[in-house]
Short mmCIF file of C-alpha atoms and ligand atoms in Angstrom, two decimals:
data_model
loop_
_atom_site.label_atom_id
_atom_site.label_comp_id
_atom_site.label_asym_id
_atom_site.label_seq_id
_atom_site.Cartn_x
_atom_site.Cartn_y
_atom_site.Cartn_z
CA MET A 1 33.58 -74.93 7.50
CA ALA A 2 33.35 -74.12 11.16
CA GLN A 3 32.57 -77.76 11.83
CA PHE A 4 35.57 -78.87 9.83
CA MET A 5 37.81 -76.48 11.73
CA ALA A 6 36.52 -77.84 15.01
CA PHE A 7 37.22 -81.37 13.81
CA LEU A 8 40.73 -80.40 12.79
CA LEU A 9 41.36 -78.75 16.13
CA THR A 10 40.13 -81.84 17.94
CA ILE A 11 42.52 -84.05 15.95
CA LEU A 12 45.37 -81.63 16.63
CA PHE A 13 44.51 -81.62 20.34
CA ILE A 14 44.41 -85.40 20.64
CA CYS A 15 47.69 -85.72 18.74
CA SER A 16 49.47 -83.18 20.89
CA PHE A 17 48.01 -84.78 24.04
CA THR A 18 49.11 -88.30 23.16
CA SER A 19 52.48 -87.24 21.82
CA ALA A 20 53.20 -85.20 24.94
CA MET A 21 51.90 -87.85 27.29
CA ALA A 22 52.74 -91.53 27.13
CA ALA A 23 49.73 -93.59 28.26
CA TYR A 24 49.94 -97.08 29.72
CA ASN A 25 46.80 -99.18 30.04
CA ILE A 26 47.04 -101.93 32.62
CA ALA A 27 44.99 -104.18 30.31
CA ASP A 28 47.88 -104.04 27.83
CA PHE A 29 50.09 -105.42 30.58
CA GLY A 30 47.76 -108.37 31.12
CA ALA A 31 45.34 -107.15 33.80
CA LYS A 32 41.96 -108.91 33.68
CA PRO A 33 38.76 -107.14 34.84
CA ASP A 34 37.39 -110.39 36.28
CA GLY A 35 37.84 -109.67 40.01
CA ARG A 36 39.82 -112.91 40.35
CA THR A 37 43.16 -112.62 38.57
CA ASP A 38 45.83 -110.82 40.57
CA SER A 39 46.83 -107.73 38.62
CA ALA A 40 49.83 -106.82 40.82
CA LYS A 41 52.31 -107.47 37.99
CA PRO A 42 50.42 -105.46 35.35
CA PHE A 43 50.05 -102.55 37.78
CA LEU A 44 53.75 -102.56 38.65
CA SER A 45 54.78 -102.90 34.98
CA ALA A 46 52.59 -99.96 34.00
CA TRP A 47 54.10 -98.00 36.91
CA ALA A 48 57.66 -98.90 35.84
CA ALA A 49 56.89 -97.59 32.36
CA ALA A 50 55.17 -94.39 33.56
CA CYS A 51 57.72 -93.66 36.27
CA GLY A 52 60.64 -94.45 33.96
CA SER A 53 59.35 -92.16 31.22
CA SER A 54 61.17 -88.85 30.86
CA GLN A 55 57.97 -87.17 29.67
CA PRO A 56 54.59 -86.77 31.42
CA SER A 57 52.79 -90.10 31.51
CA ALA A 58 49.41 -91.63 32.25
CA ILE A 59 48.28 -94.99 33.62
CA ILE A 60 44.82 -96.10 32.60
CA VAL A 61 42.76 -98.46 34.73
CA PRO A 62 39.70 -99.32 32.61
CA ALA A 63 36.25 -100.30 33.86
CA GLY A 64 35.78 -103.62 35.65
CA ARG A 65 36.97 -105.21 38.86
CA PHE A 66 40.71 -105.70 39.22
CA LEU A 67 41.92 -107.89 42.03
CA LEU A 68 45.18 -106.50 43.44
CA SER A 69 47.11 -108.38 46.11
CA GLN A 70 49.44 -105.47 46.88
CA ALA A 71 51.19 -102.65 45.01
CA LEU A 72 54.06 -100.61 46.43
CA PHE A 73 54.68 -97.91 43.82
CA GLN A 74 58.18 -96.61 44.28
CA GLY A 75 59.79 -93.36 43.14
CA PRO A 76 61.69 -91.23 42.50
CA CYS A 77 60.46 -91.09 38.93
CA LYS A 78 62.01 -89.61 35.81
CA ASN A 79 59.12 -87.18 35.35
CA SER A 80 57.01 -85.15 37.76
CA ASN A 81 53.65 -85.49 36.05
CA ILE A 82 52.15 -88.95 36.33
CA ARG A 83 48.37 -89.23 36.08
CA ILE A 84 46.40 -92.32 36.96
CA PHE A 85 42.91 -92.45 35.50
CA ILE A 86 40.79 -95.09 37.20
CA SER A 87 37.40 -96.05 35.74
CA GLY A 88 36.96 -99.36 37.50
CA THR A 89 37.29 -100.83 40.97
CA ILE A 90 40.51 -102.11 42.46
CA VAL A 91 39.73 -104.89 44.94
CA ALA A 92 41.85 -106.21 47.79
CA PRO A 93 41.87 -109.98 48.37
CA SER A 94 39.07 -111.12 50.64
CA GLY A 95 40.38 -112.58 53.86
CA TYR A 96 43.50 -110.93 55.22
CA GLY A 97 47.21 -111.39 55.44
CA SER A 98 50.08 -109.79 57.30
CA ASN A 99 50.50 -106.75 55.02
CA THR A 100 50.20 -103.39 56.73
CA VAL A 101 50.04 -101.55 53.41
CA TRP A 102 47.85 -102.40 50.43
CA ILE A 103 48.58 -99.64 47.85
CA SER A 104 51.34 -97.13 48.49
CA PHE A 105 53.27 -94.39 46.74
CA ASN A 106 56.73 -93.70 48.16
CA TYR A 107 59.18 -90.96 47.14
CA VAL A 108 56.96 -89.74 44.30
CA GLN A 109 56.80 -86.11 43.17
CA GLY A 110 53.99 -84.94 40.92
CA LEU A 111 51.22 -87.54 40.83
CA SER A 112 47.45 -87.17 40.22
CA ILE A 113 44.88 -89.90 40.68
CA PHE A 114 41.44 -89.36 39.12
CA GLY A 115 38.27 -91.28 39.86
CA GLY A 116 37.93 -94.94 40.65
CA THR A 117 37.12 -97.11 43.65
CA LEU A 118 39.42 -98.91 46.08
CA ASP A 119 37.60 -101.72 47.88
CA GLY A 120 39.66 -102.89 50.88
CA GLN A 121 37.31 -105.82 51.71
CA GLY A 122 38.06 -105.43 55.43
CA GLN A 123 35.08 -107.44 56.68
CA SER A 124 36.86 -110.65 57.68
CA PHE A 125 39.72 -108.69 59.28
CA TRP A 126 37.24 -106.68 61.41
CA ALA A 127 35.48 -109.90 62.36
CA CYS A 128 38.79 -111.22 63.70
CA LYS A 129 39.32 -108.04 65.75
CA MET A 130 35.77 -107.89 67.01
CA ALA A 131 36.01 -111.53 68.15
CA GLY A 132 38.98 -110.45 70.30
CA ARG A 133 41.27 -112.94 68.61
CA SER A 134 44.91 -112.15 67.94
CA CYS A 135 44.97 -110.65 64.47
CA PRO A 136 47.67 -109.06 62.31
CA ASN A 137 47.87 -105.23 62.17
CA GLY A 138 45.65 -104.83 59.13
CA ALA A 139 46.43 -102.97 55.92
CA THR A 140 45.95 -99.26 55.18
CA SER A 141 44.27 -99.01 51.77
CA LEU A 142 46.18 -96.06 50.32
CA THR A 143 49.47 -94.69 51.70
CA ILE A 144 51.20 -91.58 50.44
CA ALA A 145 54.67 -91.50 52.00
CA GLU A 146 57.75 -89.26 51.57
CA SER A 147 56.10 -87.66 48.54
CA LYS A 148 55.34 -84.19 47.15
CA ASN A 149 52.68 -82.57 45.00
CA ILE A 150 50.06 -85.28 45.05
CA LEU A 151 46.42 -84.87 43.98
CA ILE A 152 43.76 -87.44 44.74
CA SER A 153 40.53 -86.40 43.03
CA GLY A 154 37.16 -88.12 43.07
CA LEU A 155 38.36 -91.37 44.58
CA THR A 156 35.92 -93.69 46.37
CA LEU A 157 37.26 -95.90 49.16
CA LEU A 158 35.30 -98.73 50.71
CA ASN A 159 35.82 -100.93 53.76
CA SER A 160 39.52 -100.62 54.44
CA GLU A 161 40.94 -103.08 57.02
CA VAL A 162 42.32 -100.08 58.97
CA PHE A 163 42.97 -96.48 57.78
CA HIS A 164 41.58 -95.69 54.35
CA ILE A 165 44.18 -93.05 53.43
CA SER A 166 47.41 -92.38 55.29
CA ILE A 167 49.58 -89.34 54.41
CA PHE A 168 53.02 -89.52 55.97
CA GLY A 169 56.26 -87.55 55.56
CA SER A 170 54.80 -85.66 52.61
CA SER A 171 54.00 -82.14 51.50
CA GLY A 172 51.62 -80.58 49.03
CA VAL A 173 48.96 -83.31 49.16
CA THR A 174 45.37 -82.55 48.10
CA VAL A 175 42.46 -84.93 48.54
CA ARG A 176 39.26 -83.61 47.01
CA GLY A 177 35.87 -85.13 46.26
CA ALA A 178 36.67 -88.35 48.13
CA LYS A 179 33.93 -90.69 49.23
CA ILE A 180 34.97 -92.94 52.08
CA THR A 181 32.58 -95.52 53.48
CA ALA A 182 32.92 -98.21 56.12
CA PRO A 183 30.40 -99.37 58.76
CA GLY A 184 30.08 -97.29 61.93
CA ASP A 185 31.16 -100.28 64.05
CA SER A 186 34.26 -101.24 62.02
CA PRO A 187 37.34 -100.88 64.26
CA ASN A 188 40.14 -98.36 63.45
CA THR A 189 38.88 -97.56 60.00
CA ASP A 190 39.91 -93.88 60.07
CA GLY A 191 39.10 -92.00 56.88
CA ILE A 192 42.23 -89.93 56.35
CA HIS A 193 45.23 -89.82 58.69
CA ILE A 194 47.80 -87.04 58.30
CA GLN A 195 51.18 -87.26 60.05
CA LYS A 196 54.58 -85.53 59.70
CA SER A 197 53.22 -83.75 56.64
CA SER A 198 52.64 -80.17 55.60
CA PHE A 199 50.42 -78.29 53.17
CA VAL A 200 47.77 -80.96 53.10
CA THR A 201 44.30 -80.03 51.85
CA VAL A 202 41.20 -82.19 52.20
CA SER A 203 38.04 -80.74 50.65
CA GLY A 204 34.58 -81.57 49.35
CA SER A 205 34.55 -85.07 50.77
CA SER A 206 32.06 -87.37 52.47
CA ILE A 207 33.47 -89.68 55.15
CA LYS A 208 31.55 -92.41 56.99
CA THR A 209 33.67 -94.74 59.08
CA GLY A 210 34.06 -96.59 62.37
CA ASP A 211 36.80 -94.27 63.67
CA ASP A 212 38.01 -90.69 63.07
CA CYS A 213 36.85 -89.21 59.79
CA ILE A 214 40.07 -87.22 59.65
CA SER A 215 42.87 -87.60 62.20
CA MET A 216 46.02 -85.54 62.51
CA GLY A 217 49.06 -86.99 64.25
CA GLU A 218 52.40 -85.45 65.22
CA GLY A 219 53.97 -83.06 62.75
CA ALA A 220 50.80 -82.26 60.83
CA THR A 221 51.28 -78.61 59.82
CA ASP A 222 49.64 -76.18 57.41
CA VAL A 223 46.58 -78.38 57.02
CA TRP A 224 43.38 -77.11 55.39
CA ILE A 225 40.18 -79.10 55.81
CA GLU A 226 37.03 -77.73 54.17
CA LYS A 227 33.54 -78.89 53.18
CA ILE A 228 33.55 -82.30 54.83
CA SER A 229 30.57 -84.32 55.93
CA CYS A 230 31.46 -86.80 58.66
CA GLY A 231 29.35 -89.53 60.21
CA PRO A 232 29.07 -92.13 61.35
CA GLY A 233 32.52 -91.88 62.85
CA HIS A 234 34.55 -90.41 65.70
CA GLY A 235 34.77 -86.93 64.22
CA ILE A 236 37.67 -84.70 63.18
CA SER A 237 40.57 -85.11 65.55
CA ILE A 238 44.00 -83.79 66.36
CA GLY A 239 45.55 -86.73 68.16
CA SER A 240 46.05 -88.87 69.91
CA LEU A 241 49.32 -87.06 70.51
CA GLY A 242 52.05 -87.71 73.05
CA ASP A 243 52.28 -91.46 73.25
CA THR A 244 55.97 -91.40 72.27
CA PRO A 245 58.21 -89.02 74.32
CA GLN A 246 59.41 -86.34 71.83
CA GLU A 247 56.85 -85.52 69.22
CA ASP A 248 56.72 -82.92 66.48
CA GLY A 249 54.11 -80.22 67.01
CA VAL A 250 50.84 -79.73 65.21
CA GLN A 251 50.49 -76.19 63.89
CA ASN A 252 48.38 -74.06 61.56
CA VAL A 253 45.37 -76.26 61.00
CA THR A 254 42.09 -74.90 59.60
CA VAL A 255 38.91 -76.91 59.70
CA LYS A 256 35.94 -75.08 58.14
CA SER A 257 32.47 -75.68 56.77
CA VAL A 258 32.05 -79.18 58.11
CA VAL A 259 28.95 -81.14 59.09
CA LEU A 260 29.22 -83.80 61.76
CA ALA A 261 26.23 -86.13 62.02
CA GLY A 262 25.76 -88.64 64.81
CA THR A 263 29.46 -88.81 65.53
CA GLN A 264 31.18 -89.66 68.83
CA ASN A 265 33.18 -86.41 68.77
CA GLY A 266 32.89 -83.26 66.74
CA LEU A 267 36.08 -81.24 66.83
CA ARG A 268 38.56 -82.90 69.15
CA ILE A 269 42.10 -82.46 70.44
CA LYS A 270 43.33 -85.46 72.37
CA THR A 271 46.69 -86.06 74.09
CA TRP A 272 48.09 -88.73 76.37
CA GLY A 273 48.46 -87.78 80.03
CA LYS A 274 52.22 -88.19 80.12
CA PRO A 275 55.42 -86.12 79.64
CA ASN A 276 56.19 -84.78 76.16
CA THR A 277 57.84 -81.87 74.37
CA GLY A 278 55.16 -81.56 71.67
CA PHE A 279 52.60 -78.79 71.13
CA VAL A 280 49.40 -77.89 69.32
CA LYS A 281 48.98 -74.27 68.22
CA GLY A 282 47.34 -72.05 65.69
CA ILE A 283 44.17 -74.09 65.17
CA ARG A 284 40.97 -72.67 63.67
CA PHE A 285 37.67 -74.49 63.77
CA GLU A 286 34.98 -72.50 61.98
CA HIS A 287 31.50 -72.92 60.51
CA ALA A 288 30.69 -76.35 61.86
CA ILE A 289 27.24 -77.89 62.16
CA MET A 290 26.74 -80.58 64.79
CA GLN A 291 23.83 -83.00 64.49
CA ASN A 292 23.41 -85.09 67.62
CA VAL A 293 27.16 -85.29 68.31
CA GLN A 294 28.22 -86.80 71.67
CA ASN A 295 31.16 -84.43 72.31
CA PRO A 296 30.86 -81.52 69.90
CA ILE A 297 33.82 -79.50 71.20
CA VAL A 298 36.39 -81.39 73.22
CA ILE A 299 39.99 -81.11 74.40
CA ASP A 300 41.02 -84.17 76.36
CA GLN A 301 44.58 -84.18 77.73
CA ASN A 302 44.09 -87.10 80.09
CA TYR A 303 44.04 -89.99 77.66
CA CYS A 304 45.61 -93.04 79.28
CA PRO A 305 43.87 -96.30 78.46
CA GLY A 306 44.35 -98.84 81.26
CA ASN A 307 46.02 -96.09 83.35
CA LYS A 308 49.47 -97.48 82.55
CA ASN A 309 52.70 -95.48 82.20
CA CYS A 310 51.15 -92.06 82.74
CA PRO A 311 53.17 -90.61 85.66
CA GLY A 312 51.15 -87.89 87.35
CA GLN A 313 48.47 -88.18 84.64
CA SER A 314 49.70 -84.90 83.24
CA SER A 315 50.28 -84.17 79.57
CA GLY A 316 53.41 -82.40 78.40
CA ILE A 317 51.77 -81.32 75.13
CA LYS A 318 51.20 -77.56 75.20
CA ILE A 319 47.94 -76.48 73.57
CA SER A 320 47.54 -72.82 72.62
CA GLN A 321 45.76 -70.50 70.17
CA VAL A 322 42.73 -72.64 69.36
CA MET A 323 39.79 -70.69 67.96
CA TYR A 324 36.25 -72.04 67.71
CA SER A 325 33.96 -69.83 65.66
CA ASP A 326 30.38 -70.29 64.41
CA ILE A 327 29.78 -73.80 65.73
CA HIS A 328 26.14 -74.70 66.13
CA GLY A 329 23.69 -77.55 66.32
CA SER A 330 22.86 -80.31 68.78
CA SER A 331 24.85 -82.29 71.32
CA ALA A 332 23.83 -85.84 72.23
CA THR A 333 25.16 -85.34 75.79
CA GLN A 334 24.81 -82.47 78.22
CA ALA A 335 28.56 -81.64 78.18
CA ALA A 336 28.61 -79.95 74.80
CA VAL A 337 31.86 -78.07 75.40
CA LYS A 338 34.64 -79.79 77.35
CA PHE A 339 38.14 -78.46 77.96
CA ASP A 340 40.01 -80.97 80.14
CA CYS A 341 43.56 -79.70 79.91
CA SER A 342 46.89 -80.64 81.46
CA SER A 343 47.63 -79.57 85.06
CA SER A 344 51.31 -79.05 84.24
CA ASN A 345 50.68 -77.37 80.86
CA PRO A 346 47.30 -75.62 80.95
CA CYS A 347 45.68 -74.74 77.60
CA SER A 348 46.00 -71.07 76.71
CA GLY A 349 44.53 -68.71 74.19
CA ILE A 350 41.38 -70.74 73.63
CA GLY A 351 38.70 -68.68 71.91
CA LEU A 352 34.96 -69.22 71.61
CA GLN A 353 32.93 -67.06 69.23
CA ASN A 354 29.31 -67.44 68.19
CA ILE A 355 28.73 -70.89 69.60
CA ASN A 356 25.22 -72.30 69.87
CA LEU A 357 24.91 -75.91 70.97
CA SER A 358 21.73 -77.38 72.34
CA TYR A 359 21.01 -80.56 74.28
CA LEU A 360 17.52 -82.01 73.91
CA ASP A 361 15.19 -79.53 75.61
CA LYS A 362 17.66 -78.88 78.42
CA GLN A 363 20.51 -76.42 78.77
CA ALA A 364 23.79 -77.88 77.52
CA GLN A 365 26.86 -77.36 79.70
CA SER A 366 30.51 -76.39 79.47
CA TYR A 367 33.33 -77.99 81.46
CA CYS A 368 36.71 -76.31 82.07
CA ARG A 369 39.84 -77.60 83.75
CA ASN A 370 43.27 -75.95 83.52
CA VAL A 371 42.29 -73.70 80.63
CA GLN A 372 42.59 -70.00 79.87
CA GLY A 373 40.86 -68.16 77.07
CA SER A 374 38.25 -65.63 75.98
CA THR A 375 34.89 -65.39 74.29
CA SER A 376 33.15 -63.05 71.87
CA GLY A 377 29.70 -62.85 70.32
CA PHE A 378 27.19 -65.29 71.77
CA VAL A 379 28.27 -68.46 73.52
CA ILE A 380 25.63 -71.08 74.30
CA PRO A 381 26.04 -72.98 76.58
CA PRO A 382 27.62 -70.22 78.70
CA SER A 383 31.39 -70.47 78.64
CA CYS A 384 33.43 -71.49 81.64
CA LEU A 385 36.58 -69.88 80.25
C1 NAG B 1 48.86 -72.04 57.08
O1 NAG B 1 48.50 -73.09 56.22
C2 NAG B 1 47.90 -72.68 55.01
C3 NAG B 1 47.56 -73.92 54.21
O2 NAG B 1 46.70 -74.71 54.90
C4 NAG B 1 48.85 -71.80 54.23
O3 NAG B 1 48.20 -71.34 53.09
C5 NAG B 1 49.28 -70.65 55.09
O4 NAG B 1 50.30 -69.92 54.40
C6 NAG B 1 49.88 -71.15 56.41
N1 NAG B 1 50.17 -70.01 57.27
C7 NAG B 1 51.37 -69.81 57.76
C8 NAG B 1 51.51 -68.61 58.62
O5 NAG B 1 52.32 -70.52 57.51
C1 NAG B 2 20.49 -70.95 69.13
O1 NAG B 2 19.83 -72.02 68.47
C2 NAG B 2 18.46 -72.12 68.77
C3 NAG B 2 17.92 -73.33 68.03
O2 NAG B 2 18.61 -74.46 68.41
C4 NAG B 2 17.72 -70.85 68.32
O3 NAG B 2 16.38 -70.93 68.70
C5 NAG B 2 18.38 -69.64 68.96
O4 NAG B 2 17.79 -68.47 68.42
C6 NAG B 2 19.88 -69.62 68.68
N1 NAG B 2 20.49 -68.51 69.38
C7 NAG B 2 21.33 -67.66 68.78
C8 NAG B 2 21.89 -66.59 69.62
O5 NAG B 2 21.65 -67.79 67.61
#
């Protein structure tokens, strides 16, 4: 009897699920899991159905390899609960074209993506760049733009031509359980880039790339980054900021419980050495483990590649209220802590608490320029604040 009741409940559950949620399988729209047939049309048809539905809807991507030339999924949609369940791998064409975007969601509110793999096949594009030839810009694998309430859960991204995920002009975006992998020498393959967006959470993710694991550009606010392993890569970075004259500030960013292994930088803030009205404030870096990181803690306000167009080499970006707490492990260079701030806008309110960074069997060092702040607890190497 109990078994029968359970059976009945299951049937009831499935019925209510399917009646409340329209499901669209890309295979029903003609997609072939052969890795060769372009499934752009089936993807866009399934999207048109899901987005045009007035009730919650689902898109199913079954197992197999689906070649996808490009898909620009456009909102606004008629419902605010679209779920995409991906079992298989979505593959970009090998070779490269002039697209700067591979898969994007624009003006969408209420979207969740579960599982799956996006393979950007960036190898031949990187080869072009590494050979110093003139190449197109390269395509970002997944772009979330002008959107709200987006969840990306358990997605694997491989070998994007450039950024793996770009979040732009959006709010309420959560990326959790992502696995991002590209070779350590692949150019500009940032893991996740966040710009002009607020209430963005990235958690429980592993990121191995040839550039920043996570980078935050102008207007990144209310960002929460937790439980990330990074490396190889260039670390977790705010910046580069201040290339264009009037930038939005970066504010209220928490980075906690992260492990950086063999990366170029650990926790970095980087700005161009030229005039600007932007700012960085209210930043918390806590509970970070550094394993052989070249620049574990670094603020660099003198970025100016080629020393062009940087009058006075002085950054207008004001950096304040940056707290570093419980950061320990090993530096791969002697300068484990480096604050190289702007002469016209010195950094202020920088805090160091319970820092322990070692350098081989020698004493690591701190470097300070144009910076004001305070320390508490133990600080190794000794602070120059
Ligand atoms: C800072 O951002 C977090 C989300 O990352 C948010 O929960 C919190 O309310 C924000 N704090 C302020 C003062 O806005
Ligand atoms: C700093 O770390 C070293 C190991 O790298 C350890 O021996 C030492 O006790 C630590 N110091 C503090 C104050 O935690």
